PDB file of C-alpha atoms in Angstrom:
ATOM      1  CA  MET A   1      12.936   8.866   6.742  1.00  0.00           C
ATOM      2  CA  LYS A   2      15.625   8.377   4.143  1.00  0.00           C
ATOM      3  CA  GLY A   3      15.404   8.345   0.367  1.00  0.00           C
ATOM      4  CA  GLN A   4      12.598   7.831  -2.036  1.00  0.00           C
ATOM      5  CA  VAL A   5       9.351   5.968  -1.432  1.00  0.00           C
ATOM      6  CA  ILE A   6       8.533   3.137  -3.808  1.00  0.00           C
ATOM      7  CA  LEU A   7       5.011   1.878  -4.414  1.00  0.00           C
ATOM      8  CA  VAL A   8       4.528  -1.412  -6.203  1.00  0.00           C
ATOM      9  CA  GLY A   9       1.150  -1.431  -7.920  1.00  0.00           C
ATOM     10  CA  PHE A  10      -1.113   1.369  -9.037  1.00  0.00           C
ATOM     11  CA  GLY A  11      -4.516  -0.071  -8.226  1.00  0.00           C
ATOM     12  CA  ASN A  12      -7.015   1.845  -6.124  1.00  0.00           C
ATOM     13  CA  VAL A  13      -5.031   1.665  -2.865  1.00  0.00           C
ATOM     14  CA  GLY A  14      -1.702   2.429  -4.553  1.00  0.00           C
ATOM     15  CA  PHE A  15      -3.276   5.307  -6.465  1.00  0.00           C
ATOM     16  CA  HIS A  16      -4.659   7.020  -3.353  1.00  0.00           C
ATOM     17  CA  LEU A  17      -1.601   6.311  -1.215  1.00  0.00           C
ATOM     18  CA  SER A  18       0.679   7.760  -3.891  1.00  0.00           C
ATOM     19  CA  LEU A  19      -1.401  10.956  -3.928  1.00  0.00           C
ATOM     20  CA  ALA A  20      -1.287  11.237  -0.145  1.00  0.00           C
ATOM     21  CA  LEU A  21       2.473  10.676   0.021  1.00  0.00           C
ATOM     22  CA  ARG A  22       3.102  13.187  -2.784  1.00  0.00           C
ATOM     23  CA  ALA A  23       0.944  15.723  -0.915  1.00  0.00           C
ATOM     24  CA  LEU A  24       3.356  15.330   2.014  1.00  0.00           C
ATOM     25  CA  GLY A  25       6.218  16.238  -0.311  1.00  0.00           C
ATOM     26  CA  LEU A  26       7.678  12.739  -0.495  1.00  0.00           C
ATOM     27  CA  ASP A  27       9.391  11.573  -3.678  1.00  0.00           C
ATOM     28  CA  VAL A  28       7.307   8.640  -4.928  1.00  0.00           C
ATOM     29  CA  ALA A  29       8.230   6.147  -7.637  1.00  0.00           C
ATOM     30  CA  VAL A  30       5.552   3.694  -8.743  1.00  0.00           C
ATOM     31  CA  LEU A  31       6.638   0.310 -10.071  1.00  0.00           C
ATOM     32  CA  ILE A  32       3.999  -0.982 -12.466  1.00  0.00           C
ATOM     33  CA  ARG A  33       3.458  -3.663 -15.079  1.00  0.00           C
ATOM     34  CA  PRO A  34       4.620  -2.627 -18.562  1.00  0.00           C
ATOM     35  CA  SER A  35       1.053  -3.045 -19.869  1.00  0.00           C
ATOM     36  CA  VAL A  36      -0.107  -0.206 -17.630  1.00  0.00           C
ATOM     37  CA  ILE A  37       2.405   2.195 -19.127  1.00  0.00           C
ATOM     38  CA  ASP A  38       1.106   1.209 -22.590  1.00  0.00           C
ATOM     39  CA  SER A  39      -2.255   2.643 -21.643  1.00  0.00           C
ATOM     40  CA  PRO A  40      -2.337   6.304 -22.730  1.00  0.00           C
ATOM     41  CA  THR A  41      -4.991   7.014 -20.100  1.00  0.00           C
ATOM     42  CA  GLU A  42      -2.895   5.611 -17.249  1.00  0.00           C
ATOM     43  CA  ARG A  43       0.271   7.332 -18.461  1.00  0.00           C
ATOM     44  CA  SER A  44      -1.533  10.672 -18.791  1.00  0.00           C
ATOM     45  CA  GLU A  45      -3.123  10.301 -15.354  1.00  0.00           C
ATOM     46  CA  MET A  46       0.220   9.558 -13.715  1.00  0.00           C
ATOM     47  CA  GLU A  47       1.948  12.466 -15.479  1.00  0.00           C
ATOM     48  CA  LYS A  48      -0.782  14.884 -14.345  1.00  0.00           C
ATOM     49  CA  LEU A  49      -0.267  13.717 -10.783  1.00  0.00           C
ATOM     50  CA  GLY A  50       3.500  14.155 -10.956  1.00  0.00           C
ATOM     51  CA  ILE A  51       4.123  10.444 -10.392  1.00  0.00           C
ATOM     52  CA  HIS A  52       6.939   8.842 -12.334  1.00  0.00           C
ATOM     53  CA  PRO A  53       6.135   5.291 -13.377  1.00  0.00           C
ATOM     54  CA  VAL A  54       8.897   2.681 -13.509  1.00  0.00           C
ATOM     55  CA  VAL A  55       8.620  -0.710 -15.202  1.00  0.00           C
ATOM     56  CA  ASP A  56      12.059  -2.125 -14.348  1.00  0.00           C
ATOM     57  CA  SER A  57      12.929  -2.534 -10.662  1.00  0.00           C
ATOM     58  CA  SER A  58      16.651  -2.426 -11.453  1.00  0.00           C
ATOM     59  CA  THR A  59      16.288   1.278 -12.304  1.00  0.00           C
ATOM     60  CA  LEU A  60      14.922   2.178  -8.873  1.00  0.00           C
ATOM     61  CA  PRO A  61      17.151   4.052  -6.437  1.00  0.00           C
ATOM     62  CA  GLU A  62      18.980   1.896  -3.917  1.00  0.00           C
ATOM     63  CA  ASP A  63      18.494   4.476  -1.154  1.00  0.00           C
ATOM     64  CA  ALA A  64      14.699   4.140  -0.898  1.00  0.00           C
ATOM     65  CA  GLY A  65      13.509   4.051   2.689  1.00  0.00           C
ATOM     66  CA  LEU A  66      10.080   2.487   2.203  1.00  0.00           C
ATOM     67  CA  VAL A  67       8.657   0.046  -0.315  1.00  0.00           C
ATOM     68  CA  PHE A  68       4.867  -0.283  -0.200  1.00  0.00           C
ATOM     69  CA  LEU A  69       3.658  -3.501  -1.839  1.00  0.00           C
ATOM     70  CA  MET A  70       0.148  -2.561  -2.988  1.00  0.00           C
ATOM     71  CA  VAL A  71      -0.514  -5.833  -4.783  1.00  0.00           C
ATOM     72  CA  LYS A  72      -2.902  -8.747  -4.394  1.00  0.00           C
ATOM     73  CA  ASP A  73      -2.245 -11.005  -1.412  1.00  0.00           C
ATOM     74  CA  ASP A  74      -0.942 -13.859  -3.546  1.00  0.00           C
ATOM     75  CA  GLN A  75       1.573 -11.536  -5.264  1.00  0.00           C
ATOM     76  CA  ILE A  76       3.234 -10.029  -2.168  1.00  0.00           C
ATOM     77  CA  LEU A  77       6.149 -12.458  -1.875  1.00  0.00           C
ATOM     78  CA  GLN A  78       6.870 -12.436  -5.598  1.00  0.00           C
ATOM     79  CA  ALA A  79       6.783  -8.636  -5.707  1.00  0.00           C
ATOM     80  CA  ALA A  80       9.212  -8.322  -2.794  1.00  0.00           C
ATOM     81  CA  GLY A  81      11.524 -10.960  -4.209  1.00  0.00           C
ATOM     82  CA  GLY A  82      12.032  -9.008  -7.429  1.00  0.00           C
ATOM     83  CA  PHE A  83      14.133  -6.270  -5.821  1.00  0.00           C
ATOM     84  CA  SER A  84      17.898  -6.068  -5.445  1.00  0.00           C
ATOM     85  CA  ASP A  85      19.540  -7.567  -2.372  1.00  0.00           C
ATOM     86  CA  SER A  86      20.760  -4.095  -1.432  1.00  0.00           C
ATOM     87  CA  LEU A  87      17.252  -2.658  -1.414  1.00  0.00           C
ATOM     88  CA  LYS A  88      15.890  -5.689   0.451  1.00  0.00           C
ATOM     89  CA  LYS A  89      18.545  -5.061   3.080  1.00  0.00           C
ATOM     90  CA  ASN A  90      18.143  -1.293   3.454  1.00  0.00           C
ATOM     91  CA  ALA A  91      14.488  -0.415   2.822  1.00  0.00           C
ATOM     92  CA  CYS A  92      11.464  -1.409   4.880  1.00  0.00           C
ATOM     93  CA  PHE A  93       9.048  -3.483   2.783  1.00  0.00           C
ATOM     94  CA  LEU A  94       5.388  -3.128   3.744  1.00  0.00           C
ATOM     95  CA  HIS A  95       2.411  -5.130   2.547  1.00  0.00           C
ATOM     96  CA  SER A  96      -1.183  -3.966   2.711  1.00  0.00           C
ATOM     97  CA  SER A  97      -3.030  -7.229   3.241  1.00  0.00           C
ATOM     98  CA  GLY A  98      -5.920  -7.543   5.629  1.00  0.00           C
ATOM     99  CA  ILE A  99      -5.301 -11.265   6.142  1.00  0.00           C
ATOM    100  CA  LYS A 100      -1.554 -11.868   5.860  1.00  0.00           C
ATOM    101  CA  PRO A 101       0.487 -11.654   9.082  1.00  0.00           C
ATOM    102  CA  TRP A 102       2.451  -8.472   9.690  1.00  0.00           C
ATOM    103  CA  ASN A 103       5.715 -10.451   9.363  1.00  0.00           C
ATOM    104  CA  HIS A 104       4.724 -12.112   6.070  1.00  0.00           C
ATOM    105  CA  LEU A 105       7.943 -10.812   4.457  1.00  0.00           C
ATOM    106  CA  GLU A 106      10.286 -12.137   7.129  1.00  0.00           C
ATOM    107  CA  GLY A 107      13.176 -13.989   5.514  1.00  0.00           C
ATOM    108  CA  ILE A 108      12.818 -12.073   2.244  1.00  0.00           C
ATOM    109  CA  CYS A 109      13.605  -8.575   3.459  1.00  0.00           C
ATOM    110  CA  GLU A 110      15.628  -7.449   6.426  1.00  0.00           C
ATOM    111  CA  ASN A 111      13.058  -4.806   7.404  1.00  0.00           C
ATOM    112  CA  TYR A 112       9.392  -5.580   6.904  1.00  0.00           C
ATOM    113  CA  GLY A 113       5.914  -4.933   8.183  1.00  0.00           C
ATOM    114  CA  ILE A 114       2.346  -3.979   7.420  1.00  0.00           C
ATOM    115  CA  PHE A 115       0.620  -0.733   6.444  1.00  0.00           C
ATOM    116  CA  TYR A 116      -3.011  -1.738   6.002  1.00  0.00           C
ATOM    117  CA  PRO A 117      -5.705   0.923   5.548  1.00  0.00           C
ATOM    118  CA  LEU A 118      -9.101  -0.527   6.466  1.00  0.00           C
ATOM    119  CA  ASN A 119     -11.255   1.067   3.808  1.00  0.00           C
ATOM    120  CA  SER A 120     -12.678   0.566   0.330  1.00  0.00           C
ATOM    121  CA  PHE A 121     -10.939   2.576  -2.370  1.00  0.00           C
ATOM    122  CA  SER A 122     -12.188   3.801  -5.732  1.00  0.00           C
ATOM    123  CA  ARG A 123     -10.539   6.072  -8.273  1.00  0.00           C
ATOM    124  CA  GLU A 124     -13.890   7.506  -9.237  1.00  0.00           C
ATOM    125  CA  LEU A 125     -14.427   9.002  -5.803  1.00  0.00           C
ATOM    126  CA  GLU A 126     -12.289  11.554  -4.028  1.00  0.00           C
ATOM    127  CA  PHE A 127     -10.750   9.830  -1.053  1.00  0.00           C
ATOM    128  CA  LYS A 128     -10.351  11.375   2.363  1.00  0.00           C
ATOM    129  CA  TRP A 129      -7.944   9.655   4.741  1.00  0.00           C
ATOM    130  CA  GLU A 130      -9.471  11.334   7.804  1.00  0.00           C
ATOM    131  CA  ASP A 131     -10.100   8.805  10.556  1.00  0.00           C
ATOM    132  CA  VAL A 132      -9.418   5.803   8.322  1.00  0.00           C
ATOM    133  CA  PRO A 133      -7.755   3.184  10.538  1.00  0.00           C
ATOM    134  CA  VAL A 134      -4.338   2.168   9.246  1.00  0.00           C
ATOM    135  CA  PHE A 135      -2.875  -0.913  10.917  1.00  0.00           C
ATOM    136  CA  ILE A 136       0.890  -0.539  11.286  1.00  0.00           C
ATOM    137  CA  LYS A 137       3.602  -2.816  12.576  1.00  0.00           C
ATOM    138  CA  THR A 138       7.241  -3.346  11.589  1.00  0.00           C
ATOM    139  CA  ASN A 139      10.256  -5.148  12.954  1.00  0.00           C
ATOM    140  CA  ASP A 140      12.052  -1.783  13.248  1.00  0.00           C
ATOM    141  CA  LYS A 141      10.681   0.609  15.872  1.00  0.00           C
ATOM    142  CA  GLU A 142      12.196   3.713  14.235  1.00  0.00           C
ATOM    143  CA  THR A 143      10.480   2.930  10.918  1.00  0.00           C
ATOM    144  CA  GLU A 144       7.277   2.102  12.745  1.00  0.00           C
ATOM    145  CA  ALA A 145       7.346   5.512  14.452  1.00  0.00           C
ATOM    146  CA  SER A 146       7.873   7.180  11.037  1.00  0.00           C
ATOM    147  CA  LEU A 147       4.881   5.297   9.606  1.00  0.00           C
ATOM    148  CA  PHE A 148       2.705   6.400  12.519  1.00  0.00           C
ATOM    149  CA  LYS A 149       3.735  10.002  11.754  1.00  0.00           C
ATOM    150  CA  ILE A 150       3.018   9.602   8.045  1.00  0.00           C
ATOM    151  CA  ALA A 151      -0.423   8.121   8.769  1.00  0.00           C
ATOM    152  CA  GLY A 152      -1.159  11.002  11.125  1.00  0.00           C
ATOM    153  CA  LYS A 153      -0.021  13.624   8.610  1.00  0.00           C
ATOM    154  CA  ILE A 154      -2.368  12.266   5.929  1.00  0.00           C
ATOM    155  CA  GLY A 155      -5.205  12.368   8.458  1.00  0.00           C
ATOM    156  CA  ALA A 156      -5.528   8.629   9.025  1.00  0.00           C
ATOM    157  CA  LYS A 157      -5.890   6.997  12.416  1.00  0.00           C
ATOM    158  CA  ALA A 158      -2.716   4.961  12.975  1.00  0.00           C
ATOM    159  CA  VAL A 159      -3.389   1.754  14.897  1.00  0.00           C
ATOM    160  CA  ALA A 160      -0.800  -0.636  16.316  1.00  0.00           C
ATOM    161  CA  ASP A 161      -1.442  -3.859  14.440  1.00  0.00           C
ATOM    162  CA  ASP A 162      -3.254  -6.614  16.286  1.00  0.00           C
ATOM    163  CA  ALA A 163      -3.670  -9.468  13.820  1.00  0.00           C
ATOM    164  CA  ARG A 164      -6.853 -10.834  15.331  1.00  0.00           C
ATOM    165  CA  THR A 165      -8.610  -7.449  15.323  1.00  0.00           C
ATOM    166  CA  ARG A 166      -7.346  -6.602  11.820  1.00  0.00           C
ATOM    167  CA  GLU A 167      -8.467  -9.931  10.362  1.00  0.00           C
ATOM    168  CA  TYR A 168     -11.869  -9.704  12.054  1.00  0.00           C
ATOM    169  CA  LEU A 169     -12.462  -6.136  10.858  1.00  0.00           C
ATOM    170  CA  HIS A 170     -11.187  -6.981   7.375  1.00  0.00           C
ATOM    171  CA  LEU A 171     -13.609  -9.901   7.087  1.00  0.00           C
ATOM    172  CA  ALA A 172     -16.492  -7.774   8.369  1.00  0.00           C
ATOM    173  CA  ALA A 173     -15.642  -4.966   5.943  1.00  0.00           C
ATOM    174  CA  VAL A 174     -15.391  -7.326   2.962  1.00  0.00           C
ATOM    175  CA  PHE A 175     -18.725  -8.927   3.853  1.00  0.00           C
ATOM    176  CA  LEU A 176     -20.429  -5.570   4.367  1.00  0.00           C
ATOM    177  CA  ASN A 177     -19.042  -4.072   1.163  1.00  0.00           C
ATOM    178  CA  ASN A 178     -19.696  -7.124  -1.021  1.00  0.00           C
ATOM    179  CA  PHE A 179     -23.167  -7.703   0.430  1.00  0.00           C
ATOM    180  CA  THR A 180     -24.133  -4.069  -0.120  1.00  0.00           C
ATOM    181  CA  ASN A 181     -22.812  -4.104  -3.692  1.00  0.00           C
ATOM    182  CA  HIS A 182     -24.638  -7.380  -4.376  1.00  0.00           C
ATOM    183  CA  MET A 183     -27.909  -5.945  -3.062  1.00  0.00           C
ATOM    184  CA  LEU A 184     -27.476  -2.795  -5.138  1.00  0.00           C
ATOM    185  CA  SER A 185     -26.862  -4.851  -8.265  1.00  0.00           C
ATOM    186  CA  LYS A 186     -30.037  -6.852  -7.574  1.00  0.00           C
ATOM    187  CA  ALA A 187     -32.018  -3.639  -7.132  1.00  0.00           C
ATOM    188  CA  ASP A 188     -31.071  -2.546 -10.652  1.00  0.00           C
TER     189      ASP A 188
END
């Protein structure tokens, strides 16, 4: 895989994915909102982890091989659209949505796909990627093979994306997680 890896967003999924990719020795840049960098806690946390935050996409390297869009579903297209034409042509842009189609970025980026880990993420808990299913599909077989290797190296279970299965499991996981949290809140 060529160049740097870019993550857009530093929420729970972006946080844990950035740690896993750094542990593999990959060079990771995290594109975040300027307000996040204003938070001394966030800045300190990122510096401790060796992650360099970027607030302006024009300062990102043009030779990045992968761009992970770890943003809310309704922000995926906007996030991808904010990059240079050169990067949109050369890098593979990946979303992490459980409900958007794998080719959601078609027409915006030349290379696109999905890298969706089916799991709940929390910064407060240490996360182990072991056996976590990660749904993967891209329009470029070489990149797809690289993503399967990356998922395997972090301990996840790479799964060829099947939209129907992914959407069904995503819905079941959201229901299970939200229902459990609701019941726990009622028990308090």
